[in-house]
Amino acid sequence: MCTNRTALSSERQQFVANFLDTMDIVSPLIARQRYAAVVNGTQNLKVYTFGECMKDLSQPDCNLCFARCKTRILSCLPFQKGTRGGKLFYDGCYLRGNVSVYGLAQCWEFVNASACRNCLAEGVDKIGSCPSKEEGRVLNAGCYLRYSTFKFYNNSQIEPTGSKGGRRHLAVILAATSSSFALLLVLATATFFWRKKVLMRRREKKQLGALVDTVNKSKLNIPYEILETATNYFANSNKLGQGGSGSVYKGVLPDGKTVAVKRLFFNTRQWVDHFFNEVNLISGIYHKNLVQLLGCSITGPESLLVYEYVPNQSLHDFFVVKKNAQPLTWEMRCKIVLGTAEGLAYLHEESQVRIIHRDIKLSNILLDEDFTPRIADFGLARLFPDDKTHISTAIAGTLGYMAPEYVVRGKLTEKADVYSFGVLVIEVVSGKRNNAFAENSSSILQMVWSLYGAGRLCDAIDPLLEGNFEEENSRRILQIALLCVQASAELRPSMSVVVKMLTDEHKIYEPTQPPFLNLSNAETSQLTPPQFTSNSQPGSHTQSSGNSMTQSWIEPR
């Protein structure tokens, strides 16, 4: 809440300087003793500041809250809404505290009491799969459970149905049982969330401590003030783009080096994971096809990551936003496909640790001044132990690029990146997005697979190229892409083999069909890209795999 006292233009510069000095004084006090009362400045330009964290906050949460307050209170500086004062209160920065939980448990009318209890007990176990959600529901065969932070039910009296005493008695039993389980459900849900919050706080505190130690010990630490100045205080004119985890700004360091500064959002609990991933996984990795991390900052109002600046931005800008009038030439596209494959092969097999990127897509492939591709955004990346065939993890990534075995089972291997790469290659070559969910539209995987069976792969090439491409080379690249998106993870080649195929050092095999396609040979010959409505399947190249998933295996290094 900002005050309505208007600041004079002559006071602005000194007032802002006093404010920034005051924040520098307050920050360590909050971090050390959880409160601060500071008066700074002279005469009528004094800055009076008071801040305190409530006792229910851990120290890391206190620090995060204060950092966010520092950012938001900037809106009350002079000439921002015509004010020169303000106050903020955050309830722990995130929703917590006195929130009621309402629950309902109900059995079907014909279910007996014993079956009702068993059904509801099973439902209570299942509803644990709705953590950190404001509402959850379970519909079993025989009963229904629901909880929410708002009162979704009415208090109308349950009337017995039927005239026989036995039926009325059964209705009373079921009502009593449902009420009891509703209470148990509320208690179980509250206990579950409380325990989850405690465990989350412990984990975050440990992670945050490790993160601070990592940054302080590394040579990557760059003062927040330098990066703030480099980006002209994160001016919109310097904004390069925005993703799910933060915004990216162009900046110029004091030595004249142009960089890209990623400003992580504080409105997500995953920011520590994202920051830790970027700093830990790629700070010591150097490859011509990977974006290099130059530095970071964790001491200011928000966390910042600093990367080398890549002037031609991302493939997303060429194929979706289409900021550039001229489309990429065939030679450029071949260079992008090979470079991306080499970067992934390095992550999977050549770096000191095996890394799975998990989010290969158009917007995460950047292009430098020579249109050399650079893989970016390692916020979702995972280390892959040498002694494991797969790791189980929560599903994360972008729809349309995620491998079927990962979506269905949560089992992650390098073959998930191979699948994403195959989708990316088809997008780059065809100039179309892999949007399998658009109304009256087929996915490009289906299009390319059908054209492959019809012996017309060249029909899938981007029409903007106006025929300026090598037919044999285009068929090879698309066939390799189809090998990468096969339904069976075991049949997909490793990225090192993909590189050899792209450079004519390895035989290219016949692919099996991509996942989730059920095609017949009847209408293949009638396809006319890019629009088609076929449900066809190439007959001569089909190997029945359907939607079945198999556990991936990894070749030894």
Coordinates of C-alpha atoms in Angstrom, one line a residue:
M1 CA 0.0 0.0 0.0
C2 CA 1.6 3.3 -1.1
T3 CA 1.0 6.7 0.5
N4 CA -0.4 9.6 -1.4
R5 CA 2.2 12.2 -0.6
T6 CA 3.6 13.5 -3.9
A7 CA 7.4 13.7 -4.3
L8 CA 9.0 16.8 -5.8
S9 CA 11.1 16.2 -8.9
S10 CA 14.1 17.9 -7.3
E11 CA 14.1 15.3 -4.5
R12 CA 13.9 12.2 -6.7
Q13 CA 17.6 11.4 -7.2
Q14 CA 18.7 11.8 -3.6
F15 CA 15.6 10.0 -2.3
V16 CA 16.3 7.0 -4.4
A17 CA 19.9 7.0 -3.4
N18 CA 18.9 7.1 0.3
F19 CA 16.4 4.3 -0.3
L20 CA 19.0 2.0 -1.9
D21 CA 21.5 2.7 0.9
T22 CA 18.8 1.9 3.5
M23 CA 18.0 -1.4 1.8
D24 CA 21.7 -2.3 2.0
I25 CA 21.6 -1.7 5.7
V26 CA 18.4 -3.5 6.4
S27 CA 19.1 -6.7 4.4
P28 CA 21.9 -8.1 6.7
L29 CA 19.9 -7.1 9.8
I30 CA 16.9 -9.1 8.6
A31 CA 19.1 -12.0 7.8
R32 CA 20.8 -11.9 11.2
Q33 CA 18.1 -10.9 13.7
R34 CA 14.8 -11.2 11.7
Y35 CA 13.9 -7.5 12.2
A36 CA 15.3 -4.1 11.4
A37 CA 14.4 -0.4 12.2
V38 CA 16.6 2.0 10.3
V39 CA 16.5 5.8 9.7
N40 CA 18.8 6.9 6.9
G41 CA 19.3 10.3 5.1
T42 CA 19.2 13.9 5.9
Q43 CA 16.5 16.5 6.6
N44 CA 13.2 15.9 4.7
L45 CA 14.8 13.2 2.6
K46 CA 15.2 10.7 5.4
V47 CA 14.1 7.1 4.7
Y48 CA 12.3 5.5 7.7
T49 CA 12.3 1.7 7.4
F50 CA 10.9 -1.1 9.6
G51 CA 10.7 -4.8 8.7
E52 CA 10.1 -7.9 10.8
C53 CA 9.4 -11.6 10.1
M54 CA 6.8 -13.4 12.1
K55 CA 8.0 -16.3 14.2
D56 CA 6.2 -18.9 12.2
L57 CA 8.7 -18.4 9.3
S58 CA 12.0 -20.2 8.9
Q59 CA 15.1 -18.1 8.2
P60 CA 15.2 -19.0 4.5
D61 CA 11.5 -18.1 4.1
C62 CA 12.1 -14.9 6.0
N63 CA 14.9 -14.0 3.7
L64 CA 12.8 -14.8 0.6
C65 CA 9.9 -12.7 2.0
F66 CA 12.1 -9.7 2.6
A67 CA 13.6 -10.0 -0.9
R68 CA 10.2 -10.0 -2.4
C69 CA 9.1 -7.1 -0.3
K70 CA 12.2 -5.1 -1.5
T71 CA 11.1 -5.7 -5.0
R72 CA 7.5 -4.8 -4.6
I73 CA 8.1 -1.7 -2.4
L74 CA 9.9 -0.2 -5.4
S75 CA 6.5 0.6 -6.8
C76 CA 6.2 3.2 -4.1
L77 CA 9.3 5.2 -5.0
P78 CA 8.8 8.8 -6.2
F79 CA 7.2 9.1 -9.6
Q80 CA 5.9 5.6 -9.5
K81 CA 2.2 6.2 -8.8
G82 CA 3.2 9.7 -7.4
T83 CA 4.2 8.4 -3.9
R84 CA 7.0 8.5 -1.5
G85 CA 6.1 5.9 1.0
G86 CA 4.5 2.5 1.4
K87 CA 4.0 -0.6 3.5
L88 CA 3.7 -4.3 2.7
F89 CA 2.6 -7.4 4.6
Y90 CA 3.2 -10.9 3.2
D91 CA 1.8 -14.0 5.0
G92 CA 5.0 -15.9 4.6
C93 CA 5.1 -15.0 0.9
Y94 CA 3.0 -18.0 0.2
L95 CA -0.5 -19.1 1.3
R96 CA -0.3 -20.6 4.8
G97 CA -2.0 -20.4 8.2
N98 CA -5.7 -20.3 9.0
V99 CA -7.1 -22.0 5.9
S100 CA -10.2 -24.2 6.4
V101 CA -10.4 -27.5 4.6
Y102 CA -13.9 -29.0 3.8
G103 CA -14.4 -32.6 3.0
L104 CA -17.1 -35.0 1.8
A105 CA -17.2 -38.8 1.7
Q106 CA -20.2 -40.6 0.3
C107 CA -21.0 -44.1 -0.7
W108 CA -23.4 -45.3 -3.4
E109 CA -26.9 -46.0 -2.0
F110 CA -26.8 -49.8 -2.6
V111 CA -23.3 -50.3 -1.1
N112 CA -23.3 -52.0 2.3
A113 CA -21.5 -50.6 5.3
S114 CA -18.5 -52.9 5.2
A115 CA -17.9 -52.3 1.5
C116 CA -18.4 -48.5 2.1
R117 CA -15.7 -48.4 4.7
N118 CA -13.2 -50.3 2.5
C119 CA -14.0 -48.1 -0.5
L120 CA -13.5 -44.9 1.4
A121 CA -10.3 -46.2 3.0
E122 CA -8.9 -46.8 -0.4
G123 CA -10.1 -43.4 -1.5
V124 CA -8.3 -41.7 1.4
D125 CA -5.0 -43.3 0.2
K126 CA -5.6 -42.2 -3.4
I127 CA -6.4 -38.6 -2.6
G128 CA -2.9 -38.3 -1.3
S129 CA -1.9 -37.9 -5.0
C130 CA -3.3 -34.3 -4.9
P131 CA -0.6 -32.6 -2.8
S132 CA -0.5 -28.8 -2.7
K133 CA -3.8 -28.5 -4.6
E134 CA -6.7 -26.4 -3.3
E135 CA -9.1 -29.2 -4.3
G136 CA -9.0 -32.9 -4.9
R137 CA -11.5 -35.6 -5.8
V138 CA -11.6 -39.4 -5.9
L139 CA -14.3 -41.3 -7.7
N140 CA -14.2 -45.0 -7.0
A141 CA -16.6 -47.8 -7.9
G142 CA -18.9 -47.5 -4.9
C143 CA -17.9 -44.2 -3.3
Y144 CA -16.9 -40.6 -3.8
L145 CA -14.5 -38.3 -1.9
R146 CA -13.8 -34.7 -2.2
Y147 CA -12.0 -31.9 -0.3
S148 CA -11.6 -28.2 -1.0
T149 CA -10.6 -24.9 0.6
F150 CA -14.2 -23.6 0.0
K151 CA -17.5 -25.0 1.2
F152 CA -18.9 -26.9 -1.8
Y153 CA -21.7 -28.8 -0.1
N154 CA -25.0 -27.8 1.5
N155 CA -26.2 -28.7 5.0
S156 CA -29.6 -30.1 3.9
Q157 CA -30.8 -32.9 6.1
I158 CA -30.5 -36.4 4.7
E159 CA -34.0 -37.9 4.3
P160 CA -34.5 -41.7 4.3
T161 CA -35.5 -43.1 1.0
G162 CA -38.2 -45.8 1.1
S163 CA -40.6 -46.9 3.7
K164 CA -39.1 -50.1 5.1
G165 CA -37.3 -49.9 8.4
G166 CA -34.4 -51.8 7.1
R167 CA -33.7 -49.4 4.3
R168 CA -34.0 -46.4 6.6
H169 CA -31.6 -48.1 9.0
L170 CA -29.1 -48.7 6.2
A171 CA -29.4 -45.0 5.2
V172 CA -28.6 -44.0 8.7
I173 CA -25.6 -46.3 8.8
L174 CA -24.3 -45.0 5.5
A175 CA -24.8 -41.4 6.5
A176 CA -23.0 -41.9 9.8
T177 CA -20.2 -43.8 8.1
S178 CA -19.9 -41.1 5.5
S179 CA -19.8 -38.3 8.2
S180 CA -17.2 -40.2 10.1
F181 CA -15.0 -40.7 7.1
A182 CA -15.5 -37.1 6.1
L183 CA -14.1 -36.0 9.4
L184 CA -11.2 -38.5 9.1
L185 CA -10.6 -37.3 5.6
V186 CA -10.3 -33.7 6.7
L187 CA -8.0 -34.7 9.5
A188 CA -5.9 -36.9 7.3
T189 CA -5.7 -34.2 4.6
A190 CA -4.7 -31.5 7.2
T191 CA -2.1 -33.9 8.6
F192 CA -0.8 -34.7 5.2
F193 CA -0.3 -31.1 4.2
W194 CA 1.2 -30.1 7.5
R195 CA 3.8 -32.9 7.3
K196 CA 4.5 -32.1 3.6
K197 CA 5.0 -28.5 4.5
V198 CA 7.5 -29.4 7.3
L199 CA 9.4 -31.8 5.1
M200 CA 9.4 -29.2 2.3
R201 CA 10.8 -26.5 4.6
R202 CA 13.6 -28.8 5.8
R203 CA 14.4 -29.7 2.2
E204 CA 14.4 -26.1 1.0
K205 CA 16.5 -25.0 4.0
K206 CA 19.1 -27.6 3.2
Q207 CA 19.0 -26.8 -0.5
L208 CA 19.3 -23.1 0.0
G209 CA 22.2 -23.6 2.3
A210 CA 24.0 -25.8 -0.2
L211 CA 23.1 -23.3 -3.0
V212 CA 24.6 -20.4 -1.1
D213 CA 27.8 -22.4 -0.3
T214 CA 28.1 -23.4 -4.0
V215 CA 27.8 -19.9 -5.2
N216 CA 30.1 -18.4 -2.7
K217 CA 32.8 -20.9 -3.3
S218 CA 32.6 -20.6 -7.1
K219 CA 34.0 -17.9 -9.4
L220 CA 30.6 -17.3 -10.8
N221 CA 29.3 -14.9 -8.2
I222 CA 28.5 -11.5 -9.7
P223 CA 27.2 -8.7 -7.5
Y224 CA 23.5 -8.0 -8.0
E225 CA 24.1 -4.2 -8.5
I226 CA 26.4 -4.8 -11.4
L227 CA 23.8 -6.9 -13.2
E228 CA 21.1 -4.5 -12.4
T229 CA 23.1 -1.6 -13.9
A230 CA 24.1 -3.8 -16.9
T231 CA 20.4 -4.3 -17.8
N232 CA 19.4 -0.7 -17.2
Y233 CA 17.5 -1.9 -14.1
F234 CA 15.8 -4.6 -16.1
A235 CA 14.2 -2.2 -18.6
N236 CA 11.5 -3.6 -20.9
S237 CA 13.5 -2.4 -23.9
N238 CA 16.2 -4.9 -22.9
K239 CA 13.8 -7.8 -22.4
L240 CA 14.6 -10.7 -24.7
G241 CA 11.9 -13.1 -23.7
Q242 CA 10.0 -14.8 -20.9
G243 CA 9.5 -18.4 -19.9
G244 CA 7.9 -20.4 -17.2
S245 CA 10.8 -19.8 -14.7
G246 CA 11.8 -16.3 -15.4
S247 CA 12.5 -13.4 -17.8
V248 CA 15.7 -12.9 -19.8
Y249 CA 17.3 -9.4 -20.4
K250 CA 20.1 -8.2 -22.5
G251 CA 22.9 -6.6 -20.6
V252 CA 26.4 -5.1 -21.0
L253 CA 28.9 -5.7 -18.2
P254 CA 31.5 -3.1 -17.2
D255 CA 34.1 -4.7 -19.4
G256 CA 31.9 -4.2 -22.4
K257 CA 30.8 -7.9 -22.7
T258 CA 27.2 -8.4 -23.8
V259 CA 25.4 -11.0 -21.8
A260 CA 21.9 -12.5 -21.2
V261 CA 20.6 -12.2 -17.7
K262 CA 17.9 -14.5 -16.5
R263 CA 15.7 -13.1 -13.7
L264 CA 14.1 -16.0 -11.9
F265 CA 10.5 -15.7 -10.7
F266 CA 9.8 -15.9 -6.9
N267 CA 6.2 -17.0 -7.4
T268 CA 7.2 -20.6 -7.6
R269 CA 8.7 -23.0 -5.0
Q270 CA 10.8 -24.6 -7.8
W271 CA 13.1 -21.6 -8.2
V272 CA 15.8 -23.1 -5.9
D273 CA 15.7 -26.4 -7.9
H274 CA 16.0 -24.5 -11.1
F275 CA 18.9 -22.2 -9.9
F276 CA 20.7 -25.2 -8.3
N277 CA 20.4 -27.2 -11.5
E278 CA 21.8 -24.5 -13.7
V279 CA 24.8 -23.6 -11.4
N280 CA 25.7 -27.2 -10.5
L281 CA 25.1 -29.0 -13.8
I282 CA 26.4 -26.7 -16.5
S283 CA 28.9 -24.3 -14.7
G284 CA 31.8 -26.6 -15.5
I285 CA 30.6 -27.9 -18.9
Y286 CA 31.9 -26.4 -22.1
H287 CA 30.8 -27.4 -25.6
K288 CA 30.3 -25.5 -28.8
N289 CA 26.6 -26.5 -28.9
L290 CA 25.8 -25.6 -25.3
V291 CA 25.0 -22.1 -23.9
Q292 CA 27.7 -21.2 -21.4
L293 CA 26.9 -20.1 -17.9
L294 CA 29.1 -17.1 -17.1
G295 CA 27.9 -16.2 -13.6
C296 CA 25.0 -15.8 -11.1
S297 CA 23.8 -13.7 -8.2
I298 CA 21.9 -14.8 -5.2
T299 CA 22.4 -11.8 -2.9
G300 CA 19.9 -9.3 -4.3
P301 CA 16.1 -9.1 -4.3
E302 CA 15.9 -12.0 -6.8
S303 CA 18.2 -14.7 -8.1
L304 CA 20.0 -14.0 -11.4
L305 CA 21.7 -16.3 -13.9
V306 CA 24.1 -14.8 -16.5
Y307 CA 24.7 -16.5 -19.9
E308 CA 26.7 -15.7 -23.0
Y309 CA 24.6 -13.6 -25.3
V310 CA 23.3 -15.4 -28.4
P311 CA 22.3 -12.8 -31.0
N312 CA 19.9 -14.7 -33.3
Q313 CA 17.7 -15.8 -30.4
S314 CA 15.8 -19.1 -30.6
L315 CA 14.3 -21.4 -33.3
H316 CA 11.0 -20.5 -31.8
D317 CA 11.5 -17.0 -33.1
F318 CA 12.0 -18.3 -36.6
F319 CA 9.2 -20.9 -36.8
V320 CA 6.5 -19.6 -34.4
V321 CA 7.0 -15.9 -33.8
K322 CA 8.6 -15.4 -37.2
K323 CA 10.3 -12.2 -36.3
N324 CA 12.7 -12.7 -39.2
A325 CA 11.4 -12.1 -42.7
Q326 CA 13.8 -14.6 -44.3
P327 CA 13.3 -18.3 -43.5
L328 CA 16.3 -20.5 -42.6
T329 CA 18.0 -22.0 -45.6
W330 CA 18.3 -25.7 -46.0
E331 CA 22.0 -25.5 -45.2
M332 CA 21.3 -23.7 -42.0
R333 CA 18.7 -26.3 -41.0
C334 CA 21.1 -29.1 -41.6
K335 CA 23.7 -27.3 -39.5
I336 CA 21.2 -26.8 -36.7
V337 CA 20.1 -30.5 -36.7
L338 CA 23.7 -31.8 -36.6
G339 CA 24.8 -29.3 -34.0
T340 CA 21.9 -30.1 -31.6
A341 CA 22.6 -33.8 -32.0
E342 CA 26.3 -33.2 -31.1
G343 CA 25.4 -31.2 -28.1
L344 CA 23.0 -33.9 -26.8
A345 CA 25.6 -36.6 -27.5
Y346 CA 28.1 -34.7 -25.4
L347 CA 25.6 -34.4 -22.5
H348 CA 24.7 -38.1 -22.6
E349 CA 28.1 -39.7 -23.2
E350 CA 31.0 -37.4 -23.3
S351 CA 30.7 -35.1 -20.3
Q352 CA 32.1 -36.0 -16.9
V353 CA 28.5 -36.7 -15.7
R354 CA 25.6 -38.0 -17.7
I355 CA 23.0 -35.3 -18.1
I356 CA 19.4 -35.7 -19.4
H357 CA 18.1 -32.3 -20.5
R358 CA 14.3 -33.2 -20.4
D359 CA 13.1 -30.1 -22.3
I360 CA 14.5 -30.1 -25.8
K361 CA 12.2 -27.8 -27.9
L362 CA 12.3 -24.9 -30.4
S363 CA 12.6 -22.2 -27.7
N364 CA 15.5 -23.9 -26.0
I365 CA 17.7 -24.1 -29.1
L366 CA 19.4 -20.7 -29.5
L367 CA 21.4 -19.5 -32.6
D368 CA 24.6 -17.6 -32.5
E369 CA 25.9 -15.1 -35.1
D370 CA 26.9 -18.0 -37.4
F371 CA 23.6 -19.9 -36.8
T372 CA 25.4 -22.5 -34.7
P373 CA 22.8 -24.0 -32.4
R374 CA 23.3 -23.7 -28.6
I375 CA 21.2 -25.9 -26.2
A376 CA 19.9 -23.7 -23.4
D377 CA 17.7 -23.9 -20.2
F378 CA 18.9 -26.7 -18.0
G379 CA 16.4 -26.0 -15.2
L380 CA 14.7 -29.4 -15.7
A381 CA 17.9 -31.3 -16.4
R382 CA 18.7 -34.4 -14.3
L383 CA 22.0 -36.3 -13.6
F384 CA 21.9 -39.9 -14.7
P385 CA 23.9 -42.3 -12.4
D386 CA 26.2 -44.7 -14.3
D387 CA 24.9 -47.7 -12.5
K388 CA 21.2 -47.1 -13.4
T389 CA 19.2 -48.1 -16.4
H390 CA 16.6 -45.5 -15.7
I391 CA 15.5 -43.0 -13.0
S392 CA 12.0 -42.4 -11.8
T393 CA 11.0 -38.8 -11.5
A394 CA 8.0 -36.4 -11.5
I395 CA 6.8 -35.6 -15.1
A396 CA 8.2 -32.3 -16.3
G397 CA 8.7 -31.0 -19.8
T398 CA 6.6 -29.7 -22.7
L399 CA 3.7 -31.5 -24.2
G400 CA 4.3 -32.8 -27.7
Y401 CA 8.0 -33.3 -27.0
M402 CA 7.8 -35.8 -24.1
A403 CA 8.5 -39.5 -24.8
P404 CA 5.6 -41.9 -24.2
E405 CA 7.3 -44.1 -21.7
Y406 CA 8.2 -41.0 -19.6
V407 CA 4.7 -39.6 -19.8
V408 CA 3.0 -42.9 -18.9
R409 CA 5.5 -44.4 -16.3
G410 CA 7.7 -41.5 -15.3
K411 CA 10.8 -43.6 -16.2
L412 CA 13.5 -41.3 -17.5
T413 CA 16.5 -42.3 -19.7
E414 CA 18.5 -40.6 -22.4
K415 CA 16.0 -42.0 -24.9
A416 CA 13.6 -39.3 -23.7
D417 CA 15.9 -36.7 -25.1
V418 CA 16.3 -38.7 -28.3
Y419 CA 12.5 -38.6 -28.7
S420 CA 12.4 -34.8 -28.1
F421 CA 15.2 -34.4 -30.6
G422 CA 13.3 -36.4 -33.3
V423 CA 10.2 -34.1 -32.8
L424 CA 12.4 -31.0 -33.1
V425 CA 14.1 -32.2 -36.3
I426 CA 10.7 -32.8 -38.0
E427 CA 9.6 -29.3 -36.9
V428 CA 12.8 -27.7 -38.3
V429 CA 12.6 -29.6 -41.6
S430 CA 8.9 -29.2 -42.2
G431 CA 8.4 -25.7 -40.7
K432 CA 5.4 -26.9 -38.8
R433 CA 4.7 -27.3 -35.0
N434 CA 4.0 -30.7 -33.5
N435 CA 0.5 -29.9 -32.3
A436 CA -1.3 -33.2 -32.1
F437 CA -4.2 -31.6 -30.1
A438 CA -5.4 -29.0 -32.5
E439 CA -9.0 -29.5 -33.7
N440 CA -9.2 -31.0 -37.2
S441 CA -5.5 -31.3 -37.4
S442 CA -3.1 -34.3 -37.4
S443 CA 0.3 -34.2 -35.8
I444 CA 3.4 -33.8 -37.9
L445 CA 4.5 -37.2 -36.7
Q446 CA 1.5 -38.8 -38.3
M447 CA 2.1 -36.7 -41.4
V448 CA 5.7 -37.7 -41.8
W449 CA 5.1 -41.3 -41.0
S450 CA 2.3 -41.5 -43.5
L451 CA 4.4 -39.8 -46.2
Y452 CA 7.3 -42.2 -45.4
G453 CA 5.1 -45.2 -46.1
A454 CA 3.9 -43.6 -49.3
G455 CA 7.5 -43.0 -50.4
R456 CA 6.9 -39.2 -50.5
L457 CA 9.0 -37.8 -47.7
C458 CA 10.1 -34.8 -49.7
D459 CA 6.5 -33.6 -49.6
A460 CA 7.0 -32.9 -45.9
I461 CA 9.7 -30.3 -46.5
D462 CA 8.9 -26.7 -45.6
P463 CA 7.3 -25.1 -48.7
L464 CA 9.0 -21.8 -47.8
L465 CA 12.2 -23.3 -49.1
E466 CA 10.6 -23.3 -52.6
G467 CA 12.4 -26.5 -53.5
N468 CA 15.9 -25.3 -52.6
F469 CA 17.0 -28.5 -50.7
E470 CA 18.7 -31.8 -51.4
E471 CA 16.1 -34.5 -51.8
E472 CA 18.3 -37.4 -50.8
N473 CA 19.6 -35.6 -47.8
S474 CA 16.1 -34.5 -46.7
R475 CA 14.9 -38.1 -46.9
R476 CA 17.8 -39.3 -44.8
I477 CA 17.2 -36.6 -42.1
L478 CA 13.5 -37.3 -41.8
Q479 CA 14.1 -41.1 -41.7
I480 CA 16.6 -40.5 -38.8
A481 CA 13.9 -38.3 -37.1
L482 CA 11.4 -41.2 -37.4
L483 CA 13.9 -43.5 -35.8
C484 CA 14.2 -41.1 -32.9
V485 CA 10.4 -41.0 -32.3
Q486 CA 9.7 -44.7 -32.4
A487 CA 7.2 -45.9 -29.7
S488 CA 9.7 -48.4 -28.3
A489 CA 12.5 -46.6 -26.4
E490 CA 14.8 -49.6 -27.0
L491 CA 14.6 -49.1 -30.7
R492 CA 15.6 -45.5 -30.7
P493 CA 19.3 -44.9 -31.5
S494 CA 21.6 -43.2 -29.0
M495 CA 22.6 -39.6 -29.8
S496 CA 26.1 -40.6 -30.7
V497 CA 24.7 -43.0 -33.3
V498 CA 22.4 -40.3 -34.6
V499 CA 25.5 -38.1 -35.1
K500 CA 27.1 -40.9 -37.1
M501 CA 23.9 -41.3 -39.2
L502 CA 23.8 -37.6 -40.0
T503 CA 27.4 -37.7 -41.1
D504 CA 27.0 -40.8 -43.3
E505 CA 29.1 -42.9 -40.9
H506 CA 26.4 -45.3 -39.9
K507 CA 23.7 -47.3 -41.6
I508 CA 20.1 -45.9 -41.4
Y509 CA 17.6 -48.6 -40.5
E510 CA 13.9 -48.8 -41.3
P511 CA 11.8 -47.1 -38.5
T512 CA 8.8 -48.5 -36.8
Q513 CA 5.8 -46.3 -36.2
P514 CA 5.7 -43.4 -33.7
P515 CA 3.5 -43.8 -30.6
F516 CA -0.2 -43.3 -30.4
L517 CA -0.8 -43.8 -34.2
N518 CA -3.2 -46.4 -35.5
L519 CA -3.0 -46.1 -39.2
S520 CA -4.0 -48.2 -42.2
N521 CA -2.7 -48.3 -45.7
A522 CA -6.0 -47.4 -47.3
E523 CA -5.7 -43.6 -47.5
T524 CA -1.9 -43.0 -47.5
S525 CA -1.8 -42.2 -51.2
Q526 CA -4.4 -39.5 -50.8
L527 CA -2.3 -37.3 -48.4
T528 CA -1.7 -33.7 -49.5
P529 CA 0.6 -31.9 -46.9
P530 CA 0.3 -29.9 -44.9
Q531 CA -3.4 -30.6 -44.4
F532 CA -4.7 -34.1 -44.4
T533 CA -7.3 -36.3 -42.6
S534 CA -5.8 -39.7 -43.2
N535 CA -5.9 -42.5 -40.6
S536 CA -3.4 -44.5 -42.7
Q537 CA -0.4 -46.6 -41.8
P538 CA 2.5 -47.6 -44.1
G539 CA 2.1 -51.2 -44.7
S540 CA 5.5 -52.3 -45.9
H541 CA 7.4 -50.7 -43.0
T542 CA 5.1 -51.4 -40.1
Q543 CA 6.3 -53.2 -37.0
S544 CA 3.5 -53.6 -34.6
S545 CA 4.2 -51.8 -31.4
G546 CA 0.9 -50.0 -30.7
N547 CA 1.0 -48.1 -27.5
S548 CA 3.0 -50.6 -25.4
M549 CA 6.0 -49.2 -23.6
T550 CA 9.2 -51.1 -22.8
Q551 CA 11.8 -50.3 -20.2
S552 CA 14.8 -48.5 -21.8
W553 CA 18.3 -49.9 -21.6
I554 CA 21.5 -47.8 -21.9
E555 CA 24.6 -48.8 -23.8
P556 CA 27.8 -48.8 -21.8
R557 CA 30.2 -46.0 -22.5

